[in-house]
Amino acid sequence: MEIKSGLQIERTIKPYLIGLALAVLLTAIPFGLAATGVLPRETTLIIIAALAVLQILVHLSFFLHIDFKTTPRENLVALAFALVLIFIMVGGSLWIMFDLYHRMMV
Amino acid sequence: MSSVARMTISPRDAERYEEKDFGFWLYLMSDAVIFACLFATYLVMVGNTAGGPTPKDVFELDRAAAETALLLLSSTTFGVAAVALSAGDRGKVLLWLAVTFLLGAGFIFLEIGEFTGMIAQGAGPDRSGFLSAFFTLVGTHGFHVSVGLVWIVVMFAQVFFKGLTAPVASRFMRLGLFWHFLDIIWVVIFSVVYLPGVL
Amino acid sequence: MFGRLTIDSLPFYSAVAASGAAVTVLGGLAVAGAITYFGAWRMVMTQWVSSVDHKKIGIMYIMLALVMLLRGFVDAAMMRSQQAIAYNSEGYLPPDHFDQIFSSHGTIMIFFMAMPFLSGLANLIVPQQIGSRDVAFPFMNSVSLWLTTAGAGLMLISLVVGKFSTAGWTAYPPYSGVEYTPGVGVDYWLWMVFIAGFGTTMTGINFLVTIIKNRAPGMTMFRLPLFTWTILITSVLIIFAFPALTVACAMLILDRNFGFHFFTNAMGGNMMNYINLFWLWGHPEVYILILPAFGVFSEVVSTFSQKRLFGYISLVLATCAIGLLSFTVWLHHFFTMGSSAKVNSFFGTMTTIISVPTGVKVFDWLLTMYRGRIIFKPPMLFTIGFLVTFVIGGLSGVLLALPPIDYLMHNTTFLVAHFHNMIIPGVLFGYLAGYMYWFPKAFGFKLNEKWGTRAFWCWIVGFYVAFMPLYVLGMLGMPRRMEHYDIAAWQPHLIVAGIGAFIILLGMICLAVQLVVSIRERNQALDLSGDPWNGRSLEWATSSPAAPYNFAVLPKVESRDAWWDMKQRGVAYERPAEYEDIVMPKNTYAGLVIGVAGGVFGFAAIWWMWWLALLSLAVIAAAIIYRASDDDDEFVMTASEVKAIEDERFAQLAKAPKNEMADEPGFAGEPAPEPAE
């Protein structure tokens, strides 16, 4: 029998198109806000951050096909642990360094 | 189609591919921490302009938008190639890999243009702490994309010469993980670097 | 063509430097000569350096670690003797040379002694402990080994060509910046750490995947031996902590060579950024080093107490807790940076909290010994020595965790005493215990016990004599890294510390003699059964040394202490009716090529020979692409070949004493049903 494909899981075009549509939307809004500057700076930053998180989830789900059913558990654990550590490292570094700036009145 | 595929992979090989996928996933997590450290550094240094250009002076929103579009499209075209792989259509896999390569190369072209333009107007990485952090963060992403481009070429050759064999397909999926991962990093880059920079 | 490499880079400017270089070059020539003399080049090339067998890779790692231990110890002895005589005197080492020595001592001991030692022990034992035939990625394993060796090679080359860094093993900017330290020293440090770091990261990935995916049937997570558990958590720490080091090094490289401004004083740089990133890696690194040693102690203490490990679950959970908490304490390395009280007290609190799981472990080991029938073999001696000594170091660590005390003790020899008090009894004793415990598994004969015991006593007495005075000196206010001083009160303590270093030297000699004597008298100490200590975990189920495939038939695990359980059930040495073909990875030179090219790349980048750097990168890329396109990297060992090896094994077993520990005083008997805990 001829080997046609080594894929374990069948891929269809649908998730990629949905992902693309959502990603375009989630990219266009923050770019538009930044370009026009219609909202106050603080509000814009919060929206950009929120949409970025959403878009990461979209990419994980529709492009990387991460979900709670088919993705091996150890991959999810590794991802979750990475997120915790990134939070600790980035959060801790910013806390430490801005605390220092504050104390040195930079 | 995929039922055919499942039958042709021995359980031992399937296990091997699973191990490799997990190992590669761990590498990506490690790489994500590299980027996290670079983002933290950028955020700490973004105000340290040393009297030189500020983010607002050097960032071009149009170019960032074009780069974003190219990378996002390339992620999608890679997905189309994966679909073709899953259908066992070698010609289409090659076609869409080529398209993905061109889009990625376009991204790198724009980025090189951005970097050389900045250096030409005296906003190189040696100008200030902010610019050092900017060039390193965005440059590291660009370096990853370049490695991805080389990998796409190798992948293209493997599909071309070896056909859609199980080991080739397994490598193809890991290339996909890498490519989509770089797109996620880019989302964080435009949300943390470019958009707040021009505000 | 040769960048900034000139003839003046050779070490003829000082007698001390020239003799160090001479020893290095002659040592290398002696090794090459010995291989030629024994006509062993073919064997070395085809069976060792190209090997992807995890056991051989493990042995090579440990050989590297022992060589670097010797080099690092020589550095230490030079520093101790200099400080012992340098009261109101220049001593025999000029300041520049002294600074290179303390920098290379720390760099070697952390990166090229401890790290290869831990990778070596993990390679040798973990696949066997989990009942696996191999690691998940045998080829990547070989790449890791050779990248680590490339880093160590650069370390040795720095002794001959150019000078090493004077910036300490942490290379803090701005001092390590190009403005204050031009020249190649810091670049040597940066590139060797950078290159070896890649190897280490790959090792971490390899072992995490191996332990998660390659366990024998029935080997659930909570049946894993403790050593494997510690390697698992260590791998996680490697994967997530080493990126921070890579980033810090890369930024300093950019600062030094390409005019970036991450850590400079001017132009918007901030040196504290480096220190923050460095310790973001550095603190987990402490646990990367010590957790495997904890694993060794757990194995040793239960084997030689002839008793099941006390509190297995609590040991596992403590290990996991340490793994996470180790990422939350890094600022305690730079309390004096001047953070606000909020920041300092948070990290001080976290630091005291992290001592709790470690304390739990100490009690578990003590309670394993309680009512055990202890047999005092050298690995057990190192374990007991560790338990007593490590607690002292831990307590001094809790003291330093309090920011006000840290402000007093910062950068004094009190700190030096503290971390040596953790690393020598904790890390080094653990690795030496593992070396003596698993040596028979690697080579098929036991190490001489008399010399092992002597080595232990020299090490532990030497440790106390060398480092307790440093606590006192720290309280007297002596800063670390002093080349000479003018305070009379310090000298007596430094002389005592120098005597301690001499006693440790005797310990090093004992280790060397032990190895020589054991090899010479190996026929009297053969380990025929593969189970020399009446062991409990699966590595003792294989022959010594283990067959290339470890297990002809994968073991079925039904309980914790799997091998003990199998002996108890009387299924330990069963022969299968027939054997199967086994698929094995082929040997390859690709790993060696990548390692050598990595080393050449580092050397070229240090000396600004950019064409050579690009060329070696191209070689690496070519090797990777070649390897990634090779679908024919395995071969089949046929059932009849397996049967031949196994027949020999069972013939040997028939000659072996029923239980090799049976003649020991205090032997508690064959495995028999134990009362529930």
mmCIF file of N, CA and C in Angstrom, chain C residues 126 129-130 208 211-212 215 219-236 291-292 294-296 298-299 309 312-313 315-321 361 560:
data_model
loop_
_atom_site.group_PDB
_atom_site.id
_atom_site.type_symbol
_atom_site.label_atom_id
_atom_site.label_comp_id
_atom_site.label_asym_id
_atom_site.label_seq_id
_atom_site.Cartn_x
_atom_site.Cartn_y
_atom_site.Cartn_z
ATOM 1 N N VAL C 126 19.428 7.142 34.424
ATOM 2 C CA VAL C 126 17.986 7.354 34.305
ATOM 3 C C VAL C 126 17.293 6.371 33.346
ATOM 4 N N GLN C 129 16.926 3.212 35.103
ATOM 5 C CA GLN C 129 16.008 3.241 36.254
ATOM 6 C C GLN C 129 14.555 3.196 35.835
ATOM 7 N N ILE C 130 14.241 3.723 34.664
ATOM 8 C CA ILE C 130 12.842 3.720 34.255
ATOM 9 C C ILE C 130 12.545 2.531 33.349
ATOM 10 N N LEU C 208 13.550 15.217 29.984
ATOM 11 C CA LEU C 208 12.130 15.376 30.308
ATOM 12 C C LEU C 208 11.282 14.473 29.402
ATOM 13 N N ILE C 211 11.763 10.727 30.362
ATOM 14 C CA ILE C 211 11.091 10.277 31.585
ATOM 15 C C ILE C 211 9.575 10.287 31.404
ATOM 16 N N ILE C 212 9.068 11.253 30.652
ATOM 17 C CA ILE C 212 7.613 11.299 30.470
ATOM 18 C C ILE C 212 7.143 10.186 29.529
ATOM 19 N N ARG C 215 8.919 5.329 29.815
ATOM 20 C CA ARG C 215 8.970 4.470 30.991
ATOM 21 C C ARG C 215 8.495 3.063 30.649
ATOM 22 N N MET C 219 5.496 1.431 35.078
ATOM 23 C CA MET C 219 6.292 2.425 35.818
ATOM 24 C C MET C 219 5.522 3.737 35.836
ATOM 25 N N THR C 220 4.600 3.865 36.777
ATOM 26 C CA THR C 220 3.827 5.100 36.872
ATOM 27 C C THR C 220 4.695 6.185 37.511
ATOM 28 N N MET C 221 4.204 7.423 37.436
ATOM 29 C CA MET C 221 5.005 8.526 37.962
ATOM 30 C C MET C 221 5.351 8.309 39.434
ATOM 31 N N PHE C 222 4.401 7.795 40.200
ATOM 32 C CA PHE C 222 4.677 7.638 41.626
ATOM 33 C C PHE C 222 5.364 6.312 41.954
ATOM 34 N N ARG C 223 5.856 5.653 40.917
ATOM 35 C CA ARG C 223 6.753 4.526 41.155
ATOM 36 C C ARG C 223 8.176 4.859 40.714
ATOM 37 N N LEU C 224 8.363 6.052 40.178
ATOM 38 C CA LEU C 224 9.703 6.435 39.706
ATOM 39 C C LEU C 224 10.665 6.505 40.887
ATOM 40 N N PRO C 225 11.873 5.986 40.706
ATOM 41 C CA PRO C 225 12.867 6.167 41.757
ATOM 42 C C PRO C 225 13.150 7.656 41.976
ATOM 43 N N LEU C 226 13.605 7.996 43.174
ATOM 44 C CA LEU C 226 13.764 9.404 43.512
ATOM 45 C C LEU C 226 14.795 10.104 42.631
ATOM 46 N N PHE C 227 15.858 9.389 42.265
ATOM 47 C CA PHE C 227 16.856 10.027 41.401
ATOM 48 C C PHE C 227 16.217 10.462 40.093
ATOM 49 N N THR C 228 15.377 9.601 39.523
ATOM 50 C CA THR C 228 14.713 9.964 38.280
ATOM 51 C C THR C 228 13.782 11.158 38.491
ATOM 52 N N TRP C 229 13.104 11.164 39.634
ATOM 53 C CA TRP C 229 12.237 12.322 39.925
ATOM 54 C C TRP C 229 13.044 13.613 39.958
ATOM 55 N N THR C 230 14.204 13.560 40.599
ATOM 56 C CA THR C 230 14.981 14.797 40.693
ATOM 57 C C THR C 230 15.511 15.204 39.324
ATOM 58 N N ILE C 231 15.872 14.215 38.492
ATOM 59 C CA ILE C 231 16.329 14.579 37.146
ATOM 60 C C ILE C 231 15.170 15.176 36.348
ATOM 61 N N LEU C 232 13.977 14.655 36.573
ATOM 62 C CA LEU C 232 12.799 15.210 35.894
ATOM 63 C C LEU C 232 12.632 16.689 36.228
ATOM 64 N N ILE C 233 12.652 17.002 37.519
ATOM 65 C CA ILE C 233 12.447 18.402 37.917
ATOM 66 C C ILE C 233 13.634 19.256 37.473
ATOM 67 N N THR C 234 14.835 18.704 37.576
ATOM 68 C CA THR C 234 16.007 19.430 37.098
ATOM 69 C C THR C 234 15.873 19.761 35.618
ATOM 70 N N SER C 235 15.355 18.793 34.829
ATOM 71 C CA SER C 235 15.180 19.052 33.397
ATOM 72 C C SER C 235 14.209 20.197 33.173
ATOM 73 N N VAL C 236 13.132 20.202 33.940
ATOM 74 C CA VAL C 236 12.169 21.299 33.812
ATOM 75 C C VAL C 236 12.858 22.623 34.114
ATOM 76 N N LEU C 291 19.389 19.284 43.133
ATOM 77 C CA LEU C 291 18.317 18.275 43.166
ATOM 78 C C LEU C 291 18.817 16.883 42.773
ATOM 79 N N PRO C 292 19.605 16.740 41.686
ATOM 80 C CA PRO C 292 20.093 15.390 41.373
ATOM 81 C C PRO C 292 20.911 14.792 42.514
ATOM 82 N N PHE C 294 20.381 15.378 45.650
ATOM 83 C CA PHE C 294 19.357 14.889 46.580
ATOM 84 C C PHE C 294 18.841 13.522 46.123
ATOM 85 N N GLY C 295 18.689 13.373 44.818
ATOM 86 C CA GLY C 295 18.230 12.092 44.279
ATOM 87 C C GLY C 295 19.210 10.977 44.601
ATOM 88 N N VAL C 296 20.502 11.258 44.410
ATOM 89 C CA VAL C 296 21.510 10.244 44.718
ATOM 90 C C VAL C 296 21.424 9.872 46.193
ATOM 91 N N SER C 298 18.977 10.004 48.159
ATOM 92 C CA SER C 298 17.771 9.206 48.444
ATOM 93 C C SER C 298 17.991 7.747 48.078
ATOM 94 N N GLU C 299 18.626 7.510 46.922
ATOM 95 C CA GLU C 299 18.879 6.124 46.510
ATOM 96 C C GLU C 299 19.844 5.462 47.481
ATOM 97 N N LEU C 309 12.666 3.731 51.273
ATOM 98 C CA LEU C 309 12.808 5.168 51.516
ATOM 99 C C LEU C 309 11.626 5.671 52.342
ATOM 100 N N TYR C 312 8.325 8.678 50.735
ATOM 101 C CA TYR C 312 8.534 8.839 49.297
ATOM 102 C C TYR C 312 7.718 10.003 48.738
ATOM 103 N N ILE C 313 6.415 9.989 49.050
ATOM 104 C CA ILE C 313 5.545 11.019 48.465
ATOM 105 C C ILE C 313 5.987 12.408 48.910
ATOM 106 N N LEU C 315 8.924 13.336 49.682
ATOM 107 C CA LEU C 315 10.153 13.697 48.974
ATOM 108 C C LEU C 315 9.848 14.177 47.564
ATOM 109 N N VAL C 316 8.926 13.485 46.891
ATOM 110 C CA VAL C 316 8.559 13.897 45.536
ATOM 111 C C VAL C 316 7.929 15.287 45.557
ATOM 112 N N LEU C 317 6.971 15.468 46.476
ATOM 113 C CA LEU C 317 6.295 16.763 46.517
ATOM 114 C C LEU C 317 7.262 17.880 46.898
ATOM 115 N N ALA C 318 8.179 17.581 47.818
ATOM 116 C CA ALA C 318 9.168 18.594 48.190
ATOM 117 C C ALA C 318 10.014 18.967 46.982
ATOM 118 N N THR C 319 10.375 17.959 46.185
ATOM 119 C CA THR C 319 11.172 18.231 44.985
ATOM 120 C C THR C 319 10.406 19.144 44.029
ATOM 121 N N CYS C 320 9.124 18.826 43.822
ATOM 122 C CA CYS C 320 8.319 19.656 42.917
ATOM 123 C C CYS C 320 8.178 21.075 43.474
ATOM 124 N N ALA C 321 7.945 21.168 44.783
ATOM 125 C CA ALA C 321 7.769 22.494 45.386
ATOM 126 C C ALA C 321 9.033 23.312 45.218
ATOM 127 N N LYS C 361 13.003 17.072 53.405
ATOM 128 C CA LYS C 361 13.850 16.014 52.842
ATOM 129 C C LYS C 361 14.848 15.508 53.868
ATOM 130 N N ARG C 560 6.663 0.322 43.665
ATOM 131 C CA ARG C 560 7.821 1.164 43.920
ATOM 132 C C ARG C 560 9.000 0.252 44.249
#
